[in-house]
Tab-separated table of C-alpha atoms and ligand atoms in Angstrom:
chain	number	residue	atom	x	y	z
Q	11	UNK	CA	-15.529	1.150	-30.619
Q	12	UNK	CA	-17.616	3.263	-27.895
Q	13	UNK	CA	-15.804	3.915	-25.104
Q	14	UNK	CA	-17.112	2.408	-21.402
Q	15	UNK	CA	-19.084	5.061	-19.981
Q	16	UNK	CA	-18.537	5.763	-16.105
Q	17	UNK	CA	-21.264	6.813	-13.478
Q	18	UNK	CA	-19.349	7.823	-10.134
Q	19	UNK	CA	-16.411	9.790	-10.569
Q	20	UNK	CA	-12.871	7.753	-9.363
Q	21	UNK	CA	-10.861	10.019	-7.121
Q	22	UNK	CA	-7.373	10.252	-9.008
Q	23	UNK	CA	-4.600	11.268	-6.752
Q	24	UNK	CA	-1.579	12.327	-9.123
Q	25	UNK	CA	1.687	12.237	-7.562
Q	26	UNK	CA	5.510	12.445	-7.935
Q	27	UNK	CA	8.915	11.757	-9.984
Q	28	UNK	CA	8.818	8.800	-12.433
Q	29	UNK	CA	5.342	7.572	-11.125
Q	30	UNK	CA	3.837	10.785	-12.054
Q	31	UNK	CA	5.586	10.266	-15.661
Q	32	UNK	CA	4.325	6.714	-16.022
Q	33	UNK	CA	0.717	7.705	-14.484
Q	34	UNK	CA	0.529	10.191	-17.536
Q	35	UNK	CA	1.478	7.473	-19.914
Q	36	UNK	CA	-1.261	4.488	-18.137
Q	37	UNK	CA	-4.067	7.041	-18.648
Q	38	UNK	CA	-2.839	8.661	-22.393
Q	39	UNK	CA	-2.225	4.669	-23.821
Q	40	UNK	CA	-4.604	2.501	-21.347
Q	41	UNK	CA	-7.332	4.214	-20.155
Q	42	UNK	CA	-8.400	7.099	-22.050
Q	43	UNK	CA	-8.573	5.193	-25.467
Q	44	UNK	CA	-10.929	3.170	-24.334
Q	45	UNK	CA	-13.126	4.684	-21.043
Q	46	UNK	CA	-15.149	8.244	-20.727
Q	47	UNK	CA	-12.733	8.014	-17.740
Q	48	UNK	CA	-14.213	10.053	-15.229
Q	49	UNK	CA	-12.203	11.184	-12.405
Q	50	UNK	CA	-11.860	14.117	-9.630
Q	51	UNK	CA	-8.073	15.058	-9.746
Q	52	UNK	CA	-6.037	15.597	-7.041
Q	53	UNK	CA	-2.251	16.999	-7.316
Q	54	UNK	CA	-0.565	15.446	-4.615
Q	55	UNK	CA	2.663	16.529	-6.340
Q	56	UNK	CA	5.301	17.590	-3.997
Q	57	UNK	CA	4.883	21.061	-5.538
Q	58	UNK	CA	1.237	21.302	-4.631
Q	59	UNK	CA	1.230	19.741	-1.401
Q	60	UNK	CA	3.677	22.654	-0.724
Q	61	UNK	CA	1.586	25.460	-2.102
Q	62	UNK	CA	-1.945	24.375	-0.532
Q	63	UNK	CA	0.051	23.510	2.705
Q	64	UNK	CA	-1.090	20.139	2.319
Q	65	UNK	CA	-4.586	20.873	2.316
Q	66	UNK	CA	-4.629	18.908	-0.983
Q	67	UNK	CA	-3.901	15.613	0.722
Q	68	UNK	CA	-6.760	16.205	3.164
Q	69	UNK	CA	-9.219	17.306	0.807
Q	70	UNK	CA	-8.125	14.067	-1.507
Q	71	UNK	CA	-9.199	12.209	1.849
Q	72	UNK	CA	-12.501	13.630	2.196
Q	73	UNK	CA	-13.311	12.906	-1.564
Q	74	UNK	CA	-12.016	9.591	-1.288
Q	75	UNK	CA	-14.650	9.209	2.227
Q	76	UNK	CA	-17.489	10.638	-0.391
Q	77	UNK	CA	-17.085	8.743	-3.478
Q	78	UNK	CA	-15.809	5.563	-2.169
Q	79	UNK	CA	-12.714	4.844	-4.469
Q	80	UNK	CA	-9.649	6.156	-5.227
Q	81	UNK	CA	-6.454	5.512	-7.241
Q	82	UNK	CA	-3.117	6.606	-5.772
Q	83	UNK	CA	0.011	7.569	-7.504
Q	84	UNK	CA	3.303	7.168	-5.689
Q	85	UNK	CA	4.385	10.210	-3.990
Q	86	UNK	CA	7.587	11.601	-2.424
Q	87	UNK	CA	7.738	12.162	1.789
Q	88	UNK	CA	9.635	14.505	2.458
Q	89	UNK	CA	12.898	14.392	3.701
Q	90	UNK	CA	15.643	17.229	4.678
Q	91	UNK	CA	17.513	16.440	1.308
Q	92	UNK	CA	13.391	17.140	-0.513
Q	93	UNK	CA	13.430	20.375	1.755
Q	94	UNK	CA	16.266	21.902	0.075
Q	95	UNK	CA	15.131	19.891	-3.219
Q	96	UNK	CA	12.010	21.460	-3.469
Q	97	UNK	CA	12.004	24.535	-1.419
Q	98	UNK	CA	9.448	23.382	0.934
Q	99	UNK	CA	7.651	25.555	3.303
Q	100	UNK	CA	7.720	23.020	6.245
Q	101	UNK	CA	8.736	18.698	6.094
Q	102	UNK	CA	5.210	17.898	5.636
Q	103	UNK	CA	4.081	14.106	6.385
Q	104	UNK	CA	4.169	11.117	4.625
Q	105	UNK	CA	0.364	11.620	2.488
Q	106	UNK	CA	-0.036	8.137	2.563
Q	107	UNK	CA	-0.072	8.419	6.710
Q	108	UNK	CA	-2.225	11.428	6.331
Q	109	UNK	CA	-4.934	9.345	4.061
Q	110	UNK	CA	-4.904	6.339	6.017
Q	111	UNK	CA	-4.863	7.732	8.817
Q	112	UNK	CA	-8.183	9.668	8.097
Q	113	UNK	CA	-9.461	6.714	6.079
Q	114	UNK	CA	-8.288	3.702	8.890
Q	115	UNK	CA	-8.735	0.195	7.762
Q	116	UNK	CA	-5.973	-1.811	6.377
Q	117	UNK	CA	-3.519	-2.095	3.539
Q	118	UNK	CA	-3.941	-5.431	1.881
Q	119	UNK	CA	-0.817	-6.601	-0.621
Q	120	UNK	CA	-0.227	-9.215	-2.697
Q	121	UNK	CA	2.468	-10.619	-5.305
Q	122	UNK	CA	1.622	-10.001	-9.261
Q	123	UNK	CA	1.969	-13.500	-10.108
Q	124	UNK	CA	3.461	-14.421	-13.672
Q	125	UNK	CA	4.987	-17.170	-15.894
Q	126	UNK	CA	8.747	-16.875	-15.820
Q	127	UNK	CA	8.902	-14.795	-12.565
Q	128	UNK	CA	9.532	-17.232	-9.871
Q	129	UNK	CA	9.520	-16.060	-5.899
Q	130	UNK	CA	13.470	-16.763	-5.212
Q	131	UNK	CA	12.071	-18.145	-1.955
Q	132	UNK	CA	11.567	-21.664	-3.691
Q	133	UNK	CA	8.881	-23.048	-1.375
Q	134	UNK	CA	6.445	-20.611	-2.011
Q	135	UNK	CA	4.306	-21.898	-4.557
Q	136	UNK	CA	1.205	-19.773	-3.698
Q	137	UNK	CA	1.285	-15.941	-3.384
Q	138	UNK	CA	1.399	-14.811	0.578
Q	139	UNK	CA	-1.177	-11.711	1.433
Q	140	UNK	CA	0.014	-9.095	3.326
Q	141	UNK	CA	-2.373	-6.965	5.942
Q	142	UNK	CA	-1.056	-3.960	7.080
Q	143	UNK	CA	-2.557	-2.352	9.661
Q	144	UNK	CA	-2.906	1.292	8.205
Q	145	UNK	CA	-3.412	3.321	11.222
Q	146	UNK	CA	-1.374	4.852	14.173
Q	147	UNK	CA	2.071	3.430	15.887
Q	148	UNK	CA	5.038	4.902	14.520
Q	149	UNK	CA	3.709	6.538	11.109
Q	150	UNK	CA	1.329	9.150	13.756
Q	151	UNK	CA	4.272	9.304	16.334
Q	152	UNK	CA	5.420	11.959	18.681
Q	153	UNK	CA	9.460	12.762	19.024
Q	154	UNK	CA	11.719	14.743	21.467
Q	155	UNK	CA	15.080	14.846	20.951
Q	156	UNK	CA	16.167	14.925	24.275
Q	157	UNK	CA	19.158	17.987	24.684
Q	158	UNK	CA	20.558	16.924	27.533
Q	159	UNK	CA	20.343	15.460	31.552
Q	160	UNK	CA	16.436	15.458	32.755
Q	161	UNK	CA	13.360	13.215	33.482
Q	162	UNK	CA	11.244	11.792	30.408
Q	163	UNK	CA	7.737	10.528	31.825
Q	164	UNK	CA	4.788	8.998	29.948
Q	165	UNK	CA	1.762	11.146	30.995
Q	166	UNK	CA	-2.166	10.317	30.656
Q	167	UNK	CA	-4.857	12.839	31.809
Q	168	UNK	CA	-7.937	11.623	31.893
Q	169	UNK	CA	-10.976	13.433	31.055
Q	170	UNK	CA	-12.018	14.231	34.502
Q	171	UNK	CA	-8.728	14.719	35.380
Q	172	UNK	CA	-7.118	11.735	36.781
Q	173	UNK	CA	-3.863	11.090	35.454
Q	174	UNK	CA	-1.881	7.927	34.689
Q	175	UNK	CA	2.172	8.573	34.918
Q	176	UNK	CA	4.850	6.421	34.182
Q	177	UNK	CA	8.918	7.222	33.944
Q	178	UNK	CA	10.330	6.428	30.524
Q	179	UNK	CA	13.884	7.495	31.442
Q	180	UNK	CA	15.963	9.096	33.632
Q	181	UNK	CA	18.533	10.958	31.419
Q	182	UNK	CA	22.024	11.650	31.960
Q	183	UNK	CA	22.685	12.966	28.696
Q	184	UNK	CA	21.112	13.612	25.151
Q	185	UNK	CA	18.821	11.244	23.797
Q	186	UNK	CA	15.428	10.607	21.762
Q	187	UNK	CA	11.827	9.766	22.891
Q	188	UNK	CA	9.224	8.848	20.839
Q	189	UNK	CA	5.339	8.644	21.716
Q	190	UNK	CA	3.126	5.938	19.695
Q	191	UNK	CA	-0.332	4.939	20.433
Q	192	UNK	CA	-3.254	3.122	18.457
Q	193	UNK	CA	-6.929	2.506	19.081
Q	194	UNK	CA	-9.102	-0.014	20.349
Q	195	UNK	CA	-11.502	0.600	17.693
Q	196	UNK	CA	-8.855	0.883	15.088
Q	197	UNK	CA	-7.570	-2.433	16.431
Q	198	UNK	CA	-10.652	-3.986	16.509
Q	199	UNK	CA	-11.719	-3.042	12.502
Q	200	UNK	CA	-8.524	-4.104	11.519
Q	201	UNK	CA	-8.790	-7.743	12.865
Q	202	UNK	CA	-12.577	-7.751	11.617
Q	203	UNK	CA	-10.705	-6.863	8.256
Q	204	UNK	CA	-8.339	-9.458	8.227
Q	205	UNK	CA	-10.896	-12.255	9.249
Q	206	UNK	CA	-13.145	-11.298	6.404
Q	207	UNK	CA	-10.684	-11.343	3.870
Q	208	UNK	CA	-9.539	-14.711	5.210
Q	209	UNK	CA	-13.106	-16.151	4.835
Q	210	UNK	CA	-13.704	-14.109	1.411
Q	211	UNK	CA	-10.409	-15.477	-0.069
Q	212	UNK	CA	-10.738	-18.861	1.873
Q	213	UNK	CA	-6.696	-18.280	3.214
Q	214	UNK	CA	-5.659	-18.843	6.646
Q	215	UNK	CA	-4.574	-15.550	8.913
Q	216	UNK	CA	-1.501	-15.649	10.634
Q	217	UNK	CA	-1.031	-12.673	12.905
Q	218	UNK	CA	2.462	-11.930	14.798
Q	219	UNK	CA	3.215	-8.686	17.315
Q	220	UNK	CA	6.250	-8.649	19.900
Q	221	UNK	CA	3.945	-9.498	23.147
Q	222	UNK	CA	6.279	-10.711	24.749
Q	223	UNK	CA	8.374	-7.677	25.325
Q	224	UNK	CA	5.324	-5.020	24.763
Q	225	UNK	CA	3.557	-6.350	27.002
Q	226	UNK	CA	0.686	-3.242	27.159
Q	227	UNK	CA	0.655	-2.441	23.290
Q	228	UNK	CA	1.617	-5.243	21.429
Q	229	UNK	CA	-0.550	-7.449	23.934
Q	230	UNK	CA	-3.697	-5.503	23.307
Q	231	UNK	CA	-3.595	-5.896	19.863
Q	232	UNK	CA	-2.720	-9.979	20.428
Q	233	UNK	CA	-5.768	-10.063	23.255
Q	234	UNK	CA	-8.427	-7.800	20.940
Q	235	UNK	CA	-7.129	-10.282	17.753
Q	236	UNK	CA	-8.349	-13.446	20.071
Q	237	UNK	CA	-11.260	-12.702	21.558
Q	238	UNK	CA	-12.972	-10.876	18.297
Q	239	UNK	CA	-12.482	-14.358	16.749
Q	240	UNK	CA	-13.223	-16.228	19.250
Q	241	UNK	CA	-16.879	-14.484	19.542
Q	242	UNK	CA	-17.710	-14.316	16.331
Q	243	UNK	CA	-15.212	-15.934	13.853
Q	244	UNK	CA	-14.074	-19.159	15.316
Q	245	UNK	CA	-16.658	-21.001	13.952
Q	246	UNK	CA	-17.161	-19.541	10.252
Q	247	UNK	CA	-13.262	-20.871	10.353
Q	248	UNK	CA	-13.740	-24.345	11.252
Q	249	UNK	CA	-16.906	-24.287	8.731
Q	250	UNK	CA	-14.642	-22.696	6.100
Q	251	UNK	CA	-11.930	-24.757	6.717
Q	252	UNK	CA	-9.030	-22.439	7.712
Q	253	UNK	CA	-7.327	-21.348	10.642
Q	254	UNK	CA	-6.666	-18.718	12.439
Q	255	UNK	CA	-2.801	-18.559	13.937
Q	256	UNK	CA	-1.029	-16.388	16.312
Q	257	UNK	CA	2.777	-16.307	17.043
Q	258	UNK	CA	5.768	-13.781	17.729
Q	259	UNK	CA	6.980	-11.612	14.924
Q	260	UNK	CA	10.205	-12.951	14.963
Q	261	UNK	CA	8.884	-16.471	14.745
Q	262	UNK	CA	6.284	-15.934	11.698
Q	263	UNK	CA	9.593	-14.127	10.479
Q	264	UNK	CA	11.146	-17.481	10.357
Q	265	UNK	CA	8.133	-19.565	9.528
Q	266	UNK	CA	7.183	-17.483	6.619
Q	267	UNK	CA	10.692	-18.639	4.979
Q	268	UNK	CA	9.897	-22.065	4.945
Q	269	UNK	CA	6.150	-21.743	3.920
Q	270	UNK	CA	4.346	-23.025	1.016
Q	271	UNK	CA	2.506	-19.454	0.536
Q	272	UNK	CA	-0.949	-19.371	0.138
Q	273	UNK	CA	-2.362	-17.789	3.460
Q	274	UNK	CA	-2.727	-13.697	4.431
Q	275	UNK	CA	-0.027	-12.549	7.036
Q	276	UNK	CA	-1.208	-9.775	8.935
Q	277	UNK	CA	0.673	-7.326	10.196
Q	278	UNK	CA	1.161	-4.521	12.516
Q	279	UNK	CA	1.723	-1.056	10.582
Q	280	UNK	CA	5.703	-0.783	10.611
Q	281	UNK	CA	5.943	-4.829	10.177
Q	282	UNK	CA	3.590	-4.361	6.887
Q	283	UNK	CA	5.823	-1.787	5.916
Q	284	UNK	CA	8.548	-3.786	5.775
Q	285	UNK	CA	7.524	-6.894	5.590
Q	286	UNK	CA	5.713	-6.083	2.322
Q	287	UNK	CA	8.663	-4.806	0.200
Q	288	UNK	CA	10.583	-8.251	1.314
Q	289	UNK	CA	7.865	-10.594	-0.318
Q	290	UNK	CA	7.368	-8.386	-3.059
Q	291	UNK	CA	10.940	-8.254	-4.467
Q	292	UNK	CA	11.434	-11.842	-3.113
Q	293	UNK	CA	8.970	-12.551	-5.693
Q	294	UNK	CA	10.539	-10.446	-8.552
Q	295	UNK	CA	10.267	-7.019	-8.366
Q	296	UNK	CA	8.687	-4.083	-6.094
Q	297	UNK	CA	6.124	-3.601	-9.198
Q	298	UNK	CA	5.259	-6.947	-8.795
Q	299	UNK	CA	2.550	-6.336	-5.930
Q	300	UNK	CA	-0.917	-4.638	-5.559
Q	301	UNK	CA	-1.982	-2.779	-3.109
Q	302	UNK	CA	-5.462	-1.591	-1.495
Q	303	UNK	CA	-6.468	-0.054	1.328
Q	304	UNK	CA	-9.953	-1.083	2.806
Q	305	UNK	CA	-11.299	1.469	5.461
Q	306	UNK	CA	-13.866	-0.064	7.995
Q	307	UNK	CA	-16.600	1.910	6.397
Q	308	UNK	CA	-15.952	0.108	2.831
Q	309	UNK	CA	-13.895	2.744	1.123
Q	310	UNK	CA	-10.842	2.021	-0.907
Q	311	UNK	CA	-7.862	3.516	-2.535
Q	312	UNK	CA	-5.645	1.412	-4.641
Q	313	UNK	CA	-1.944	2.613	-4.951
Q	314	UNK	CA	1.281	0.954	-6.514
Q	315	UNK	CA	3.262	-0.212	-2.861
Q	316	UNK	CA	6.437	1.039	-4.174
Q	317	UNK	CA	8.189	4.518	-4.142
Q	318	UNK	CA	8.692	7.159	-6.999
Q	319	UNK	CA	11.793	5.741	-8.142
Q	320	UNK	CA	13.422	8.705	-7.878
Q	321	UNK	CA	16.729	7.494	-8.816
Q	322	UNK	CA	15.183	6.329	-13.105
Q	323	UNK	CA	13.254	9.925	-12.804
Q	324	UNK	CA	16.733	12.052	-12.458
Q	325	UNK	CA	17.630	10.111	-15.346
Q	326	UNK	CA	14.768	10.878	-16.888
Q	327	UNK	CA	15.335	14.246	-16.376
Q	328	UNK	CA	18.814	13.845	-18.302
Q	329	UNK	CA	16.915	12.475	-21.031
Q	330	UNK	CA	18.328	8.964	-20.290
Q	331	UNK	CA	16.295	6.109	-21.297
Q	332	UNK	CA	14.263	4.249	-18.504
Q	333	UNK	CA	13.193	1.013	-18.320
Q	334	UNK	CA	10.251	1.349	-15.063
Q	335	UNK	CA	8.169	-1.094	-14.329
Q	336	UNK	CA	4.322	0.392	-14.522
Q	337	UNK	CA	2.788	-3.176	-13.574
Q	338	UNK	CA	1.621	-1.925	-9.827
Q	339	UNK	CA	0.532	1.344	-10.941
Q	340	UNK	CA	-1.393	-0.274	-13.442
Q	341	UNK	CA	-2.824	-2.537	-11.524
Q	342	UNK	CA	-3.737	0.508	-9.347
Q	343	UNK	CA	-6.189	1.674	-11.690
Q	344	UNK	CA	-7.466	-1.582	-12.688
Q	345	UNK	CA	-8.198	-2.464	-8.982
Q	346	UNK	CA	-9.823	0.998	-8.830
Q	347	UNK	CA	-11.821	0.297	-12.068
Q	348	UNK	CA	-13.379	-3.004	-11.128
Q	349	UNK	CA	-14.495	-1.828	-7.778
Q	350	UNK	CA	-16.158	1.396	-8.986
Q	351	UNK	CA	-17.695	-0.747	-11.617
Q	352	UNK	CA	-18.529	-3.776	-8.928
Q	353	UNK	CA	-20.437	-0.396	-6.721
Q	354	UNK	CA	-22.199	1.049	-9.693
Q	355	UNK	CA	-23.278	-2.003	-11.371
Q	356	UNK	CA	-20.907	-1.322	-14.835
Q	357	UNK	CA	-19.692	-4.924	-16.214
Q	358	UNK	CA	-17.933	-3.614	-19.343
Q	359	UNK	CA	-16.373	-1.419	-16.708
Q	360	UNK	CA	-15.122	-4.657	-14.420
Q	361	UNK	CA	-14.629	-6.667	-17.770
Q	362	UNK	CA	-11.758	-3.799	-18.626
Q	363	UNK	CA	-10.273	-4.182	-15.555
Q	364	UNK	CA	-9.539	-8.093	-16.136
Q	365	UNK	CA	-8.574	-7.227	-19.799
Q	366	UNK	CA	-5.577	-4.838	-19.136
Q	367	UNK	CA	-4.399	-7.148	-16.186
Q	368	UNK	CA	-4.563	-10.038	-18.088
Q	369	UNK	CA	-2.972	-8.059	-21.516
Q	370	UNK	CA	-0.534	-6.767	-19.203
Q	371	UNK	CA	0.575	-10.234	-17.333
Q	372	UNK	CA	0.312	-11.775	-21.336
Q	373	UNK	CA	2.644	-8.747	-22.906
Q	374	UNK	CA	5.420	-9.896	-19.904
Q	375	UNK	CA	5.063	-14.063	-20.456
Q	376	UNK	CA	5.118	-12.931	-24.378
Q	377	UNK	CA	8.680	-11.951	-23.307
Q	378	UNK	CA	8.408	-8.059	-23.474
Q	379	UNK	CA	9.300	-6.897	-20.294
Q	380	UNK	CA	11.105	-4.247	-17.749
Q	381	UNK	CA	14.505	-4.771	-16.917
Q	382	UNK	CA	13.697	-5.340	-13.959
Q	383	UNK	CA	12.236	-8.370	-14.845
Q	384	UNK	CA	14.498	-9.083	-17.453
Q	385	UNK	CA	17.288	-9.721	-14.957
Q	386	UNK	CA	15.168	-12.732	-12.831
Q	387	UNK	CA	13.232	-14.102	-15.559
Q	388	UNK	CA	13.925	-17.590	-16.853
Q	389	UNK	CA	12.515	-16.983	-20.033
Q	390	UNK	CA	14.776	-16.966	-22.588
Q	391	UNK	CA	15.056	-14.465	-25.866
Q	392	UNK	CA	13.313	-11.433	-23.951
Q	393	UNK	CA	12.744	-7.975	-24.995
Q	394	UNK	CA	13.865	-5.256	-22.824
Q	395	UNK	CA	11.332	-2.238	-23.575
Q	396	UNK	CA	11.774	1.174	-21.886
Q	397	UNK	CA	9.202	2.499	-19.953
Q	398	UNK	CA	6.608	4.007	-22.814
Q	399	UNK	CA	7.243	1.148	-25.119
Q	400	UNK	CA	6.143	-1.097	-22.307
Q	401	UNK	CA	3.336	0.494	-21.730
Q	402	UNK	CA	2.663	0.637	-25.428
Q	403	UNK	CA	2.941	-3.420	-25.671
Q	404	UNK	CA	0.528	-3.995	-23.256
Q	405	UNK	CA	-1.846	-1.550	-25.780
Q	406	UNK	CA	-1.114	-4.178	-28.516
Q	407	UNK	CA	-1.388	-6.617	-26.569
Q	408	UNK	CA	-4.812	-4.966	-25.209
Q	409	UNK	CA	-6.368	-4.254	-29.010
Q	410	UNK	CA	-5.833	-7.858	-30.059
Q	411	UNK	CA	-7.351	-9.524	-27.254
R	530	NAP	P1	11.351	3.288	-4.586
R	530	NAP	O1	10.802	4.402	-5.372
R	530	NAP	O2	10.415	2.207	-4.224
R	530	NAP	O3	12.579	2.677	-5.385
R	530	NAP	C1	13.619	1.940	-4.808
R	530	NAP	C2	14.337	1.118	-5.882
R	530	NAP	O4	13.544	-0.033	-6.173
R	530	NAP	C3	14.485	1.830	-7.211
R	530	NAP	O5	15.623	2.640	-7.232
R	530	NAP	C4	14.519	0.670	-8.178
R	530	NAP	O6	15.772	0.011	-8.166
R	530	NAP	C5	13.514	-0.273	-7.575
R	530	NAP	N1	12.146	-0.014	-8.036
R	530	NAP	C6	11.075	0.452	-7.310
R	530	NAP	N2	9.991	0.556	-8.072
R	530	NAP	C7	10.361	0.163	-9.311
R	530	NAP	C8	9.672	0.073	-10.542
R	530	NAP	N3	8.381	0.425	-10.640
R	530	NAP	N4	10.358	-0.362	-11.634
R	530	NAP	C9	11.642	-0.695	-11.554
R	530	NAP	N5	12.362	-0.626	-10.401
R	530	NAP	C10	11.718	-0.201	-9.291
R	530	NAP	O7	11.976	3.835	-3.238
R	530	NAP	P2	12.953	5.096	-3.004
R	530	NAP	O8	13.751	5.392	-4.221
R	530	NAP	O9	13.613	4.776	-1.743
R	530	NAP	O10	11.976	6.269	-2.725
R	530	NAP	C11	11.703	7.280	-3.661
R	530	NAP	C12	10.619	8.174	-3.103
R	530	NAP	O11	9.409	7.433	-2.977
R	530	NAP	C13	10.914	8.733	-1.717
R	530	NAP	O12	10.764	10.125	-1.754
R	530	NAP	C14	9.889	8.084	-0.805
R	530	NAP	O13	9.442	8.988	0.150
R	530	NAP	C15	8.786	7.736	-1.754
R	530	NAP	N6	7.965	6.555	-1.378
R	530	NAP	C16	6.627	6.651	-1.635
R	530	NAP	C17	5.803	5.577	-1.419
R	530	NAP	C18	4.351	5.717	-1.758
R	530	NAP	O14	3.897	6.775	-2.137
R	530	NAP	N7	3.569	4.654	-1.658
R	530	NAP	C19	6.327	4.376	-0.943
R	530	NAP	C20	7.706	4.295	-0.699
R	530	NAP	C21	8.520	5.391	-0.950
R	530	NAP	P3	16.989	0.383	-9.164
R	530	NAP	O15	17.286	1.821	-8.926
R	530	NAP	O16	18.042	-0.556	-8.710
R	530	NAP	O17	16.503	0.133	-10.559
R	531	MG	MG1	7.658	0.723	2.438
């Protein structure tokens, strides 16, 4: 069979531990088989990111601005324990801050849904949406650790001069200060972002910040939220049908619990965080969940939403058998497929996409499947595979579809 033939180049951004095995594996057993798979390769290895002084991670960015689509791997942020691991020059920052915050936009994220998986959270019968505001607050923060007794102010200078100064504390011993801030604009694309999806995917949007205690920050983004659908989304709502609600964090906390599903939550950047690793394993497994991120300016980069799994790759390294779920990272590359094939007019390359998500979501109900899985599943008889015999189902599974 000829293989699907590519125009635009994908940016591939390789990255770390057992994802960086498993990546490998997708492209020898999925991809390359069947696509002239045509990508500009980024290391974003730990090891790299060290020796370019994280100019790789930047330079990812920019390709990612220029060719409009890009498939993540997961990577490692460093910690002190990776600083000693790895020998590292200096703790360099999370890539997946650096990239969105170069890129902006917002990180949608939804459950993998599949028969014999069920959400332990009983009343959701639809999947729930996650939008995660990709830019700014804590993941571009500022920090003092405060040594000792002194005066911590919050300071504005204006261009022209002017300055805006506040007190934060008055210390009488050591402490810790932190400095956040976002941007109106950023803001303002990311609610434009969320209403779009809501009318492209016909959901309705809840949005939840802590107003009432941030009264400045978390209001602005409650206040820009409002009036940006009240000028020019309200009614393309009421004509589609769905709503648009607002409440506190800790109530949409609450209300999401007892929810049928079906509707996008959006979220501010550390509540995505969060909140986005609760729905996925409430609904089976971290691998369970896609995720993209959608700049303002209609870029993307698709990326599994969990970690490395650091903890199956040092048994790895012992030559242990692991049993890793691939499903997100797959679904990475499929996302990343059908929208470089959607943007350069390729529907063999879109009608692959659907194929391997479909062979993979078939190889699982079949009853091969990660142990992950294997441990929630109600189906009954099921295979355990390890990670490459997974991933070579799915091929079987792929060839006689
Ligand atoms: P993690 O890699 O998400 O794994 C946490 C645990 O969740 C695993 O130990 C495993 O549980 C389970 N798990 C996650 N993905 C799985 C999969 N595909 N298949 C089966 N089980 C899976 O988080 P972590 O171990 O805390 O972090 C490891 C590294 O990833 C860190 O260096 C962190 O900085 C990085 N990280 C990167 C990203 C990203 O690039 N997007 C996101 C988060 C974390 P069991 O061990 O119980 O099997
Ligand atoms: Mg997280």
């Amino acid at each position: 069979m000829a293989k699907i033939q590519m125009k635009t180049p994908l940016v591939e951004m390789d990255g770390d531990e057992m994802t960086r095995v498993l990546w490998q594996i997708i492209k020898d057993e999925l991809l390359i088989p069947f696509i002239d798979l045509k990508t500009e390769y980024y290391d974003l290895g730990l090891e790299y990111r060290n020796e370019t002084n994280d100019q790789v991670t930047f330079d990812s960015a920019e390709a990612t601005k220029k060719y409009g689509v890009a498939v993540k791997c997961a990577t490692i942020t460093p910690n002190a324990a990776r600083m000693t691991e790895y020998d590292l020059k200096e703790m360099w920052k999370s890539p997946n801050g650096t990239i969105r915050a170069m890129l902006d936009g917002t990180v949608f994220r939804a459950p993998i849904q599949v028969k014999g998986i069920d959400p332990c959270v009983k009343n959701w019968a639809k999947p729930i949406t996650l939008a995660r505001h990709a830019y700014g607050d804590v993941y571009k923060n500022t920090e003092i650790k405060v040594p000792g007794a002194g005066k911590a102010e919050l300071v504005f200078t204006a261009e022209d001069g002017t300055e805006i100064r506040k007190t934060i504390m008055d210390f009488d011993g050591p402490g810790i200060i932190q400095g956040i801030h976002n941007k109106d604009k950023s803001i303002e694309s990311f609610a434009r972002s969320c209403f779009n999806y809501a009318l492209d995917t016909k959901q309705d949007l809840w949005f939840a910040t802590k107003d009432t205690i941030s009264k400045i920050y978390d209001h602005t983004f409650k206040d820009i939220f409002a009036d940006i659908f009240e000028a020019e989304y309200k009614e393309k709502f009421d004509a589609a049908g769905i709503e648009y609600f607002y409440t506190l964090i800790d109530d949409a906390v609450a209300r999401v619990m007892k929810a049928k599903g079906g509707f996008i939550w959006a979220c501010k950047n550390y509540d995505g965080d969060v909140m986005s690793d609760m729905v996925s394993s409430a609904c089976g497994s971290l691998a369970m969940m896609t995720s993209v991120l959608v700049s303002p300016s209609g870029v993307y980069e698709y990326e599994a939403a969990h970690g490395t799994v650091q903890r199956h790759y040092y048994k790895h390294l012992k030559g242990e058998e692991t049993s890793t779920n691939s499903v997100a990272t797959i679904f990475a590359w499929t996302g990343a497929l059908r929208k470089r094939g959607e943007m350069d007019d390729i529907p063999e390359l879109m009608e692959f996409a659907d194929k391997l998500e479909k062979a993979t979501l078939s190889t699982i109900e079949s009853g091969k499947m990660t142990k992950d899985l294997a441990l929630i599943t109600s189906l009954e008889n099921v295979t355990v595979l390890n990670s490459q015999d997974f991933i070579k189902a799915i091929r079987e599974t792929l060839e006689n579809s």
